[in-house]
Amino acid sequence: TLPKPTIFIFDKAYENARVQQASTGIDYDLGHDTAASVSYLFVHGDRLPRSTDINIGAASPVTFTVAGTGEAIPHYQFATGPFTSFARIISFQSTAVSTYHGLTFELNRRFARGITARAAYTLGRVEDTVPDATAVVPGGSDDAKFASNPADFNTDRTRGSNDQRHRLVLSGVYTTKGDGLSGVARALWGGWTFAGIFTAQSGQPYSAYVSADVNRDGNNRNDIAPGTKRNAYTLDPQISLDPRIARDIPMGRARLQLIAEAFNLLNRDNISSVRSGLYTASGLVLTRTTNFQQPLTSSGPRIVQLAAKVTF
């Protein structure tokens, strides 16, 4: 007996995505080659694409019990879909929405006496209903991109997975010219460039999942753990210091530049993903996993690079 096929269709009401954007800002000259600015950015997208399995029946309430604690968690399960000759009927729809608000404060010092500096802080928020144009391979990793409740997309209306609430960036460049010096002192001190970027940002959100198709929609990769909401958890903040030192050495009609730079100089463990399985399930019994939130990957260890460049 052949397995039931999964088919793809386009929703009759499918439309191209639409984005509305607005921004405003104000700059103020503080004097001494320094300026401050405040800017606001608004971006709203609707008619955004998503893939949705429409071969589901009506939802009925059920109650899960957590093993060991006896905690009762209300949830739901779908009945068998109306098209019994097919497994999943995945509809390409334009029903997702996304909204971004971003407020940025900046302090800039223009190049003066060899110094350029910038400080910027952004307070932002992304809210969406799980838009995705790439969930096209059923039964694989693409299944994790589907909304958790195909019958009610507002269930997943919350901060988006790329939400970055706080972000601070400090950067600067200082170039020595040896002004006021002469002879050997000028040759030794002139031609240096010291630069660096310091970044501190809040962690991005992630969801807790259960490793089973607890809502019986035919997809066991997008089931958010009962009793939790989408993106209810947040990764740890990320901090990175990336310095750079360069020395220009004249060589007649050519110039030699020696460079030393580092990324993540502090060698901080900036965790970028963790284990997100909160429960395993057997029937209506949930068992809490022991490795939930265990770090999986990081943004990388400290890297130091040395280079030499000849310009002629």
PDB file of C-alpha atoms in Angstrom:
ATOM      1  CA  THR A   1       0.000   0.000   0.000  1.00  0.00           C
ATOM      2  CA  LEU A   2       1.456   3.296  -1.061  1.00  0.00           C
ATOM      3  CA  PRO A   3       1.550   6.083   1.547  1.00  0.00           C
ATOM      4  CA  LYS A   4      -0.895   8.925   1.144  1.00  0.00           C
ATOM      5  CA  PRO A   5       0.648  11.757  -0.894  1.00  0.00           C
ATOM      6  CA  THR A   6       1.287  15.312   0.262  1.00  0.00           C
ATOM      7  CA  ILE A   7       0.336  17.938  -2.313  1.00  0.00           C
ATOM      8  CA  PHE A   8       0.905  21.695  -2.667  1.00  0.00           C
ATOM      9  CA  ILE A   9      -1.606  24.301  -3.764  1.00  0.00           C
ATOM     10  CA  PHE A  10      -1.720  28.081  -4.037  1.00  0.00           C
ATOM     11  CA  ASP A  11      -4.385  29.885  -2.049  1.00  0.00           C
ATOM     12  CA  LYS A  12      -6.838  31.579  -4.428  1.00  0.00           C
ATOM     13  CA  ALA A  13      -6.453  34.814  -2.457  1.00  0.00           C
ATOM     14  CA  TYR A  14      -2.636  34.785  -2.654  1.00  0.00           C
ATOM     15  CA  GLU A  15      -1.147  38.274  -3.123  1.00  0.00           C
ATOM     16  CA  ASN A  16       2.331  39.729  -3.387  1.00  0.00           C
ATOM     17  CA  ALA A  17       3.847  40.862  -0.112  1.00  0.00           C
ATOM     18  CA  ARG A  18       3.418  44.503   0.869  1.00  0.00           C
ATOM     19  CA  VAL A  19       5.755  46.594   3.048  1.00  0.00           C
ATOM     20  CA  GLN A  20       5.054  50.014   4.513  1.00  0.00           C
ATOM     21  CA  GLN A  21       7.960  51.959   5.958  1.00  0.00           C
ATOM     22  CA  ALA A  22       8.330  55.290   7.717  1.00  0.00           C
ATOM     23  CA  SER A  23      11.231  56.962   9.457  1.00  0.00           C
ATOM     24  CA  THR A  24      12.005  60.245  11.117  1.00  0.00           C
ATOM     25  CA  GLY A  25      14.978  61.722  12.909  1.00  0.00           C
ATOM     26  CA  ILE A  26      16.618  64.800  14.313  1.00  0.00           C
ATOM     27  CA  ASP A  27      20.292  65.803  14.445  1.00  0.00           C
ATOM     28  CA  TYR A  28      21.787  68.357  16.812  1.00  0.00           C
ATOM     29  CA  ASP A  29      25.236  69.916  16.566  1.00  0.00           C
ATOM     30  CA  LEU A  30      26.897  69.872  19.989  1.00  0.00           C
ATOM     31  CA  GLY A  31      29.956  71.761  18.769  1.00  0.00           C
ATOM     32  CA  HIS A  32      33.604  70.667  18.804  1.00  0.00           C
ATOM     33  CA  ASP A  33      32.939  68.400  15.769  1.00  0.00           C
ATOM     34  CA  THR A  34      30.386  66.387  17.745  1.00  0.00           C
ATOM     35  CA  ALA A  35      26.741  65.738  16.877  1.00  0.00           C
ATOM     36  CA  ALA A  36      23.881  63.851  18.509  1.00  0.00           C
ATOM     37  CA  SER A  37      20.912  62.303  16.736  1.00  0.00           C
ATOM     38  CA  VAL A  38      17.709  60.450  17.483  1.00  0.00           C
ATOM     39  CA  SER A  39      15.918  58.438  14.795  1.00  0.00           C
ATOM     40  CA  TYR A  40      12.857  56.221  14.644  1.00  0.00           C
ATOM     41  CA  LEU A  41      12.138  53.498  12.083  1.00  0.00           C
ATOM     42  CA  PHE A  42       8.793  51.789  11.510  1.00  0.00           C
ATOM     43  CA  VAL A  43       8.383  48.855   9.118  1.00  0.00           C
ATOM     44  CA  HIS A  44       5.140  46.943   8.682  1.00  0.00           C
ATOM     45  CA  GLY A  45       4.732  44.011   6.330  1.00  0.00           C
ATOM     46  CA  ASP A  46       1.501  42.264   5.498  1.00  0.00           C
ATOM     47  CA  ARG A  47       0.430  39.728   2.890  1.00  0.00           C
ATOM     48  CA  LEU A  48       3.671  37.971   3.829  1.00  0.00           C
ATOM     49  CA  PRO A  49       4.066  34.381   2.591  1.00  0.00           C
ATOM     50  CA  ARG A  50       3.743  31.229   4.635  1.00  0.00           C
ATOM     51  CA  SER A  51       3.018  27.547   4.089  1.00  0.00           C
ATOM     52  CA  THR A  52       0.011  26.051   5.882  1.00  0.00           C
ATOM     53  CA  ASP A  53      -1.395  22.544   6.074  1.00  0.00           C
ATOM     54  CA  ILE A  54      -5.137  22.914   5.460  1.00  0.00           C
ATOM     55  CA  ASN A  55      -5.931  19.189   5.773  1.00  0.00           C
ATOM     56  CA  ILE A  56      -6.868  19.323   9.460  1.00  0.00           C
ATOM     57  CA  GLY A  57     -10.135  18.754  11.274  1.00  0.00           C
ATOM     58  CA  ALA A  58     -11.742  20.602  14.144  1.00  0.00           C
ATOM     59  CA  ALA A  59      -9.743  21.189  17.328  1.00  0.00           C
ATOM     60  CA  SER A  60     -10.839  19.631  20.605  1.00  0.00           C
ATOM     61  CA  PRO A  61      -9.520  20.446  24.101  1.00  0.00           C
ATOM     62  CA  VAL A  62      -7.300  17.921  25.873  1.00  0.00           C
ATOM     63  CA  THR A  63      -5.295  17.988  29.096  1.00  0.00           C
ATOM     64  CA  PHE A  64      -1.676  16.884  29.410  1.00  0.00           C
ATOM     65  CA  THR A  65      -0.118  15.790  32.686  1.00  0.00           C
ATOM     66  CA  VAL A  66       3.539  16.392  33.553  1.00  0.00           C
ATOM     67  CA  ALA A  67       5.206  13.254  34.880  1.00  0.00           C
ATOM     68  CA  GLY A  68       6.618  13.580  38.380  1.00  0.00           C
ATOM     69  CA  THR A  69       4.717  16.751  39.271  1.00  0.00           C
ATOM     70  CA  GLY A  70       1.162  15.920  38.246  1.00  0.00           C
ATOM     71  CA  GLU A  71       0.779  19.383  36.734  1.00  0.00           C
ATOM     72  CA  ALA A  72      -2.220  19.532  34.391  1.00  0.00           C
ATOM     73  CA  ILE A  73      -1.760  21.607  31.219  1.00  0.00           C
ATOM     74  CA  PRO A  74      -4.696  22.315  28.888  1.00  0.00           C
ATOM     75  CA  HIS A  75      -3.993  22.004  25.165  1.00  0.00           C
ATOM     76  CA  TYR A  76      -5.787  20.979  21.956  1.00  0.00           C
ATOM     77  CA  GLN A  77      -5.717  18.299  19.295  1.00  0.00           C
ATOM     78  CA  PHE A  78      -7.019  18.261  15.725  1.00  0.00           C
ATOM     79  CA  ALA A  79      -9.340  15.635  14.319  1.00  0.00           C
ATOM     80  CA  THR A  80      -8.553  13.829  11.063  1.00  0.00           C
ATOM     81  CA  GLY A  81      -8.602  16.173   8.073  1.00  0.00           C
ATOM     82  CA  PRO A  82     -11.495  16.215   5.576  1.00  0.00           C
ATOM     83  CA  PHE A  83      -9.396  15.080   2.582  1.00  0.00           C
ATOM     84  CA  THR A  84      -8.750  11.484   3.571  1.00  0.00           C
ATOM     85  CA  SER A  85      -7.002  10.548   0.306  1.00  0.00           C
ATOM     86  CA  PHE A  86      -4.098  12.871   1.142  1.00  0.00           C
ATOM     87  CA  ALA A  87      -1.637  13.186   4.004  1.00  0.00           C
ATOM     88  CA  ARG A  88      -0.958  16.929   4.064  1.00  0.00           C
ATOM     89  CA  ILE A  89      -2.322  19.609   1.755  1.00  0.00           C
ATOM     90  CA  ILE A  90       0.105  22.478   2.030  1.00  0.00           C
ATOM     91  CA  SER A  91      -1.300  25.798   0.912  1.00  0.00           C
ATOM     92  CA  PHE A  92       0.962  28.706  -0.077  1.00  0.00           C
ATOM     93  CA  GLN A  93      -0.731  31.685   1.555  1.00  0.00           C
ATOM     94  CA  SER A  94      -0.081  35.400   2.009  1.00  0.00           C
ATOM     95  CA  THR A  95      -1.547  35.722   5.484  1.00  0.00           C
ATOM     96  CA  ALA A  96       1.423  36.525   7.716  1.00  0.00           C
ATOM     97  CA  VAL A  97       2.245  39.960   9.149  1.00  0.00           C
ATOM     98  CA  SER A  98       5.300  41.538  10.732  1.00  0.00           C
ATOM     99  CA  THR A  99       5.901  44.886  12.469  1.00  0.00           C
ATOM    100  CA  TYR A 100       9.172  46.498  13.563  1.00  0.00           C
ATOM    101  CA  HIS A 101       9.711  49.543  15.766  1.00  0.00           C
ATOM    102  CA  GLY A 102      13.248  50.840  16.272  1.00  0.00           C
ATOM    103  CA  LEU A 103      14.482  53.887  18.195  1.00  0.00           C
ATOM    104  CA  THR A 104      18.167  54.752  17.813  1.00  0.00           C
ATOM    105  CA  PHE A 105      20.285  57.252  19.757  1.00  0.00           C
ATOM    106  CA  GLU A 106      23.649  58.217  18.266  1.00  0.00           C
ATOM    107  CA  LEU A 107      26.613  60.323  19.286  1.00  0.00           C
ATOM    108  CA  ASN A 108      29.163  61.032  16.533  1.00  0.00           C
ATOM    109  CA  ARG A 109      32.516  62.772  16.632  1.00  0.00           C
ATOM    110  CA  ARG A 110      33.765  63.695  13.194  1.00  0.00           C
ATOM    111  CA  PHE A 111      37.404  63.327  12.253  1.00  0.00           C
ATOM    112  CA  ALA A 112      39.304  65.896  14.297  1.00  0.00           C
ATOM    113  CA  ARG A 113      42.865  65.664  15.646  1.00  0.00           C
ATOM    114  CA  GLY A 114      43.009  62.154  14.282  1.00  0.00           C
ATOM    115  CA  ILE A 115      39.963  60.890  16.195  1.00  0.00           C
ATOM    116  CA  THR A 116      36.663  59.555  14.870  1.00  0.00           C
ATOM    117  CA  ALA A 117      34.192  58.028  17.335  1.00  0.00           C
ATOM    118  CA  ARG A 118      30.613  56.821  17.354  1.00  0.00           C
ATOM    119  CA  ALA A 119      28.245  55.511  20.011  1.00  0.00           C
ATOM    120  CA  ALA A 120      24.856  54.097  19.066  1.00  0.00           C
ATOM    121  CA  TYR A 121      22.100  52.449  21.068  1.00  0.00           C
ATOM    122  CA  THR A 122      18.997  50.920  19.481  1.00  0.00           C
ATOM    123  CA  LEU A 123      15.838  49.891  21.282  1.00  0.00           C
ATOM    124  CA  GLY A 124      13.834  47.688  18.916  1.00  0.00           C
ATOM    125  CA  ARG A 125      11.027  45.189  18.748  1.00  0.00           C
ATOM    126  CA  VAL A 126       9.835  42.796  16.046  1.00  0.00           C
ATOM    127  CA  GLU A 127       6.382  41.234  16.282  1.00  0.00           C
ATOM    128  CA  ASP A 128       5.069  38.775  13.707  1.00  0.00           C
ATOM    129  CA  THR A 129       2.891  35.734  13.038  1.00  0.00           C
ATOM    130  CA  VAL A 130       5.623  33.421  11.680  1.00  0.00           C
ATOM    131  CA  PRO A 131       6.098  34.510   8.059  1.00  0.00           C
ATOM    132  CA  ASP A 132       8.251  32.187   5.967  1.00  0.00           C
ATOM    133  CA  ALA A 133       8.641  31.694   2.230  1.00  0.00           C
ATOM    134  CA  THR A 134      10.992  28.713   2.411  1.00  0.00           C
ATOM    135  CA  ALA A 135       8.960  25.973   4.151  1.00  0.00           C
ATOM    136  CA  VAL A 136       8.574  23.793   1.062  1.00  0.00           C
ATOM    137  CA  VAL A 137      10.004  20.366   2.026  1.00  0.00           C
ATOM    138  CA  PRO A 138       7.532  18.421   4.182  1.00  0.00           C
ATOM    139  CA  GLY A 139       8.844  15.830   6.608  1.00  0.00           C
ATOM    140  CA  GLY A 140      12.240  17.522   7.043  1.00  0.00           C
ATOM    141  CA  SER A 141      13.718  20.508   8.806  1.00  0.00           C
ATOM    142  CA  ASP A 142      11.351  22.847   6.939  1.00  0.00           C
ATOM    143  CA  ASP A 143       8.525  21.547   9.119  1.00  0.00           C
ATOM    144  CA  ALA A 144       9.925  23.598  12.025  1.00  0.00           C
ATOM    145  CA  LYS A 145       9.134  26.787  10.070  1.00  0.00           C
ATOM    146  CA  PHE A 146       5.363  26.242  10.089  1.00  0.00           C
ATOM    147  CA  ALA A 147       3.143  28.122  12.535  1.00  0.00           C
ATOM    148  CA  SER A 148       2.346  25.951  15.532  1.00  0.00           C
ATOM    149  CA  ASN A 149      -1.433  26.258  15.129  1.00  0.00           C
ATOM    150  CA  PRO A 150      -2.594  26.152  11.472  1.00  0.00           C
ATOM    151  CA  ALA A 151      -6.150  26.982  12.553  1.00  0.00           C
ATOM    152  CA  ASP A 152      -5.298  30.166  14.506  1.00  0.00           C
ATOM    153  CA  PHE A 153      -2.203  32.138  13.499  1.00  0.00           C
ATOM    154  CA  ASN A 154      -2.748  34.613  16.327  1.00  0.00           C
ATOM    155  CA  THR A 155      -1.608  31.857  18.688  1.00  0.00           C
ATOM    156  CA  ASP A 156       1.922  32.645  17.517  1.00  0.00           C
ATOM    157  CA  ARG A 157       1.556  36.450  17.406  1.00  0.00           C
ATOM    158  CA  THR A 158       4.438  37.638  19.556  1.00  0.00           C
ATOM    159  CA  ARG A 159       8.009  38.901  19.216  1.00  0.00           C
ATOM    160  CA  GLY A 160       9.695  37.509  16.133  1.00  0.00           C
ATOM    161  CA  SER A 161      12.617  35.121  16.156  1.00  0.00           C
ATOM    162  CA  ASN A 162      14.975  37.882  14.931  1.00  0.00           C
ATOM    163  CA  ASP A 163      13.869  40.328  17.642  1.00  0.00           C
ATOM    164  CA  GLN A 164      16.816  42.316  19.022  1.00  0.00           C
ATOM    165  CA  ARG A 165      15.547  44.344  21.958  1.00  0.00           C
ATOM    166  CA  HIS A 166      18.752  46.155  22.948  1.00  0.00           C
ATOM    167  CA  ARG A 167      21.914  46.809  20.952  1.00  0.00           C
ATOM    168  CA  LEU A 168      24.840  49.046  21.882  1.00  0.00           C
ATOM    169  CA  VAL A 169      27.745  49.674  19.515  1.00  0.00           C
ATOM    170  CA  LEU A 170      30.811  51.764  20.359  1.00  0.00           C
ATOM    171  CA  SER A 171      33.417  52.345  17.672  1.00  0.00           C
ATOM    172  CA  GLY A 172      36.367  54.622  17.145  1.00  0.00           C
ATOM    173  CA  VAL A 173      39.488  55.275  15.112  1.00  0.00           C
ATOM    174  CA  TYR A 174      42.593  57.170  16.221  1.00  0.00           C
ATOM    175  CA  THR A 175      45.337  57.951  13.722  1.00  0.00           C
ATOM    176  CA  THR A 176      48.708  59.359  14.802  1.00  0.00           C
ATOM    177  CA  LYS A 177      50.443  61.880  12.592  1.00  0.00           C
ATOM    178  CA  GLY A 178      53.404  62.804  14.762  1.00  0.00           C
ATOM    179  CA  ASP A 179      52.421  66.481  14.755  1.00  0.00           C
ATOM    180  CA  GLY A 180      54.707  68.565  16.932  1.00  0.00           C
ATOM    181  CA  LEU A 181      57.438  65.946  16.771  1.00  0.00           C
ATOM    182  CA  SER A 182      60.468  65.705  14.585  1.00  0.00           C
ATOM    183  CA  GLY A 183      63.168  63.285  13.596  1.00  0.00           C
ATOM    184  CA  VAL A 184      63.116  59.829  15.134  1.00  0.00           C
ATOM    185  CA  ALA A 185      60.183  60.617  17.452  1.00  0.00           C
ATOM    186  CA  ARG A 186      57.985  61.621  14.513  1.00  0.00           C
ATOM    187  CA  ALA A 187      58.993  58.531  12.539  1.00  0.00           C
ATOM    188  CA  LEU A 188      58.202  56.223  15.465  1.00  0.00           C
ATOM    189  CA  TRP A 189      54.903  57.797  16.520  1.00  0.00           C
ATOM    190  CA  GLY A 190      53.435  58.789  13.173  1.00  0.00           C
ATOM    191  CA  GLY A 191      51.501  56.385  10.959  1.00  0.00           C
ATOM    192  CA  TRP A 192      49.750  54.331  13.630  1.00  0.00           C
ATOM    193  CA  THR A 193      46.016  53.569  13.487  1.00  0.00           C
ATOM    194  CA  PHE A 194      44.158  52.271  16.528  1.00  0.00           C
ATOM    195  CA  ALA A 195      40.556  51.195  16.010  1.00  0.00           C
ATOM    196  CA  GLY A 196      37.967  49.074  17.725  1.00  0.00           C
ATOM    197  CA  ILE A 197      34.328  48.054  17.826  1.00  0.00           C
ATOM    198  CA  PHE A 198      32.556  47.070  21.042  1.00  0.00           C
ATOM    199  CA  THR A 199      29.153  45.432  20.665  1.00  0.00           C
ATOM    200  CA  ALA A 200      26.716  44.465  23.405  1.00  0.00           C
ATOM    201  CA  GLN A 201      23.280  43.156  22.495  1.00  0.00           C
ATOM    202  CA  SER A 202      20.464  41.282  24.139  1.00  0.00           C
ATOM    203  CA  GLY A 203      19.929  37.672  23.204  1.00  0.00           C
ATOM    204  CA  GLN A 204      17.343  36.645  20.638  1.00  0.00           C
ATOM    205  CA  PRO A 205      14.187  34.731  21.574  1.00  0.00           C
ATOM    206  CA  TYR A 206      13.477  31.039  21.097  1.00  0.00           C
ATOM    207  CA  SER A 207      10.628  28.650  21.797  1.00  0.00           C
ATOM    208  CA  ALA A 208      10.370  25.535  23.922  1.00  0.00           C
ATOM    209  CA  TYR A 209       9.181  22.462  22.028  1.00  0.00           C
ATOM    210  CA  VAL A 210       7.879  18.989  22.684  1.00  0.00           C
ATOM    211  CA  SER A 211       9.312  16.175  20.574  1.00  0.00           C
ATOM    212  CA  ALA A 212       5.994  14.760  19.402  1.00  0.00           C
ATOM    213  CA  ASP A 213       2.982  15.745  17.323  1.00  0.00           C
ATOM    214  CA  VAL A 214       0.902  16.579  20.384  1.00  0.00           C
ATOM    215  CA  ASN A 215      -1.694  18.625  18.466  1.00  0.00           C
ATOM    216  CA  ARG A 216      -2.010  15.919  15.751  1.00  0.00           C
ATOM    217  CA  ASP A 217      -1.632  18.230  12.768  1.00  0.00           C
ATOM    218  CA  GLY A 218       0.771  15.815  11.045  1.00  0.00           C
ATOM    219  CA  ASN A 219       3.857  17.885  11.898  1.00  0.00           C
ATOM    220  CA  ASN A 220       6.020  16.888  14.870  1.00  0.00           C
ATOM    221  CA  ARG A 221       8.670  19.613  14.476  1.00  0.00           C
ATOM    222  CA  ASN A 222       6.642  22.752  15.225  1.00  0.00           C
ATOM    223  CA  ASP A 223       4.823  21.734  18.415  1.00  0.00           C
ATOM    224  CA  ILE A 224       5.465  24.388  21.041  1.00  0.00           C
ATOM    225  CA  ALA A 225       5.529  22.870  24.515  1.00  0.00           C
ATOM    226  CA  PRO A 226       2.069  22.938  26.128  1.00  0.00           C
ATOM    227  CA  GLY A 227       1.857  25.637  28.764  1.00  0.00           C
ATOM    228  CA  THR A 228       4.379  27.894  26.975  1.00  0.00           C
ATOM    229  CA  LYS A 229       4.136  30.523  24.255  1.00  0.00           C
ATOM    230  CA  ARG A 230       6.181  30.978  21.099  1.00  0.00           C
ATOM    231  CA  ASN A 231       9.532  32.673  21.749  1.00  0.00           C
ATOM    232  CA  ALA A 232       8.927  32.732  25.491  1.00  0.00           C
ATOM    233  CA  TYR A 233      12.643  32.263  26.225  1.00  0.00           C
ATOM    234  CA  THR A 234      15.651  34.452  25.475  1.00  0.00           C
ATOM    235  CA  LEU A 235      19.290  33.619  24.820  1.00  0.00           C
ATOM    236  CA  ASP A 236      21.973  35.219  26.976  1.00  0.00           C
ATOM    237  CA  PRO A 237      23.308  38.648  25.908  1.00  0.00           C
ATOM    238  CA  GLN A 238      26.182  38.739  23.430  1.00  0.00           C
ATOM    239  CA  ILE A 239      29.260  40.915  24.001  1.00  0.00           C
ATOM    240  CA  SER A 240      32.205  41.294  21.647  1.00  0.00           C
ATOM    241  CA  LEU A 241      35.294  43.503  21.473  1.00  0.00           C
ATOM    242  CA  ASP A 242      37.053  43.680  18.092  1.00  0.00           C
ATOM    243  CA  PRO A 243      40.230  45.823  18.160  1.00  0.00           C
ATOM    244  CA  ARG A 244      42.569  46.637  15.262  1.00  0.00           C
ATOM    245  CA  ILE A 245      46.082  48.115  15.149  1.00  0.00           C
ATOM    246  CA  ALA A 246      47.793  49.096  11.916  1.00  0.00           C
ATOM    247  CA  ARG A 247      51.161  50.723  11.153  1.00  0.00           C
ATOM    248  CA  ASP A 248      51.957  52.473   7.874  1.00  0.00           C
ATOM    249  CA  ILE A 249      55.626  52.394   6.862  1.00  0.00           C
ATOM    250  CA  PRO A 250      56.710  54.467   3.805  1.00  0.00           C
ATOM    251  CA  MET A 251      58.891  52.578   1.330  1.00  0.00           C
ATOM    252  CA  GLY A 252      59.715  55.105  -1.398  1.00  0.00           C
ATOM    253  CA  ARG A 253      56.872  54.991  -3.913  1.00  0.00           C
ATOM    254  CA  ALA A 254      55.271  52.112  -2.025  1.00  0.00           C
ATOM    255  CA  ARG A 255      53.828  51.771   1.440  1.00  0.00           C
ATOM    256  CA  LEU A 256      53.877  48.808   3.790  1.00  0.00           C
ATOM    257  CA  GLN A 257      51.008  48.378   6.231  1.00  0.00           C
ATOM    258  CA  LEU A 258      51.333  45.936   9.147  1.00  0.00           C
ATOM    259  CA  ILE A 259      48.006  44.885  10.653  1.00  0.00           C
ATOM    260  CA  ALA A 260      46.996  43.096  13.852  1.00  0.00           C
ATOM    261  CA  GLU A 261      43.334  42.590  14.624  1.00  0.00           C
ATOM    262  CA  ALA A 262      41.180  40.412  16.828  1.00  0.00           C
ATOM    263  CA  PHE A 263      37.558  39.308  16.932  1.00  0.00           C
ATOM    264  CA  ASN A 264      35.900  38.524  20.264  1.00  0.00           C
ATOM    265  CA  LEU A 265      39.092  39.542  22.061  1.00  0.00           C
ATOM    266  CA  LEU A 266      37.490  38.752  25.436  1.00  0.00           C
ATOM    267  CA  ASN A 267      36.901  35.160  24.235  1.00  0.00           C
ATOM    268  CA  ARG A 268      33.365  35.286  25.580  1.00  0.00           C
ATOM    269  CA  ASP A 269      31.007  32.344  25.042  1.00  0.00           C
ATOM    270  CA  ASN A 270      28.342  34.131  23.012  1.00  0.00           C
ATOM    271  CA  ILE A 271      25.769  31.341  22.833  1.00  0.00           C
ATOM    272  CA  SER A 272      23.758  31.459  19.606  1.00  0.00           C
ATOM    273  CA  SER A 273      21.558  28.362  20.051  1.00  0.00           C
ATOM    274  CA  VAL A 274      20.491  25.967  22.809  1.00  0.00           C
ATOM    275  CA  ARG A 275      18.572  22.706  23.075  1.00  0.00           C
ATOM    276  CA  SER A 276      14.921  23.724  22.845  1.00  0.00           C
ATOM    277  CA  GLY A 277      13.188  20.428  23.672  1.00  0.00           C
ATOM    278  CA  LEU A 278      11.351  20.973  26.964  1.00  0.00           C
ATOM    279  CA  TYR A 279       9.261  17.776  26.995  1.00  0.00           C
ATOM    280  CA  THR A 280       8.954  14.353  25.476  1.00  0.00           C
ATOM    281  CA  ALA A 281       5.433  12.983  25.163  1.00  0.00           C
ATOM    282  CA  SER A 282       3.738   9.624  25.492  1.00  0.00           C
ATOM    283  CA  GLY A 283       0.000   9.832  25.005  1.00  0.00           C
ATOM    284  CA  LEU A 284      -1.186  12.645  27.267  1.00  0.00           C
ATOM    285  CA  VAL A 285       1.828  12.428  29.585  1.00  0.00           C
ATOM    286  CA  LEU A 286       4.697  14.908  29.268  1.00  0.00           C
ATOM    287  CA  THR A 287       8.164  14.178  30.644  1.00  0.00           C
ATOM    288  CA  ARG A 288      10.528  17.072  31.168  1.00  0.00           C
ATOM    289  CA  THR A 289      13.918  16.669  29.493  1.00  0.00           C
ATOM    290  CA  THR A 290      17.161  17.084  31.431  1.00  0.00           C
ATOM    291  CA  ASN A 291      19.108  18.980  28.776  1.00  0.00           C
ATOM    292  CA  PHE A 292      16.660  21.814  28.023  1.00  0.00           C
ATOM    293  CA  GLN A 293      18.562  25.085  27.373  1.00  0.00           C
ATOM    294  CA  GLN A 294      21.894  23.272  27.123  1.00  0.00           C
ATOM    295  CA  PRO A 295      24.169  25.359  24.831  1.00  0.00           C
ATOM    296  CA  LEU A 296      24.657  24.002  21.320  1.00  0.00           C
ATOM    297  CA  THR A 297      26.558  26.621  19.325  1.00  0.00           C
ATOM    298  CA  SER A 298      28.306  29.941  19.871  1.00  0.00           C
ATOM    299  CA  SER A 299      29.215  32.884  17.666  1.00  0.00           C
ATOM    300  CA  GLY A 300      32.832  31.727  17.745  1.00  0.00           C
ATOM    301  CA  PRO A 301      35.962  31.900  19.949  1.00  0.00           C
ATOM    302  CA  ARG A 302      38.617  34.593  19.951  1.00  0.00           C
ATOM    303  CA  ILE A 303      40.328  34.994  16.574  1.00  0.00           C
ATOM    304  CA  VAL A 304      43.580  36.939  16.050  1.00  0.00           C
ATOM    305  CA  GLN A 305      44.811  37.862  12.584  1.00  0.00           C
ATOM    306  CA  LEU A 306      48.165  39.247  11.474  1.00  0.00           C
ATOM    307  CA  ALA A 307      48.610  40.698   8.004  1.00  0.00           C
ATOM    308  CA  ALA A 308      50.942  42.736   5.843  1.00  0.00           C
ATOM    309  CA  LYS A 309      49.788  44.802   2.878  1.00  0.00           C
ATOM    310  CA  VAL A 310      51.881  46.601   0.273  1.00  0.00           C
ATOM    311  CA  THR A 311      50.372  49.539  -1.612  1.00  0.00           C
ATOM    312  CA  PHE A 312      52.190  50.894  -4.633  1.00  0.00           C
TER     313      PHE A 312
END
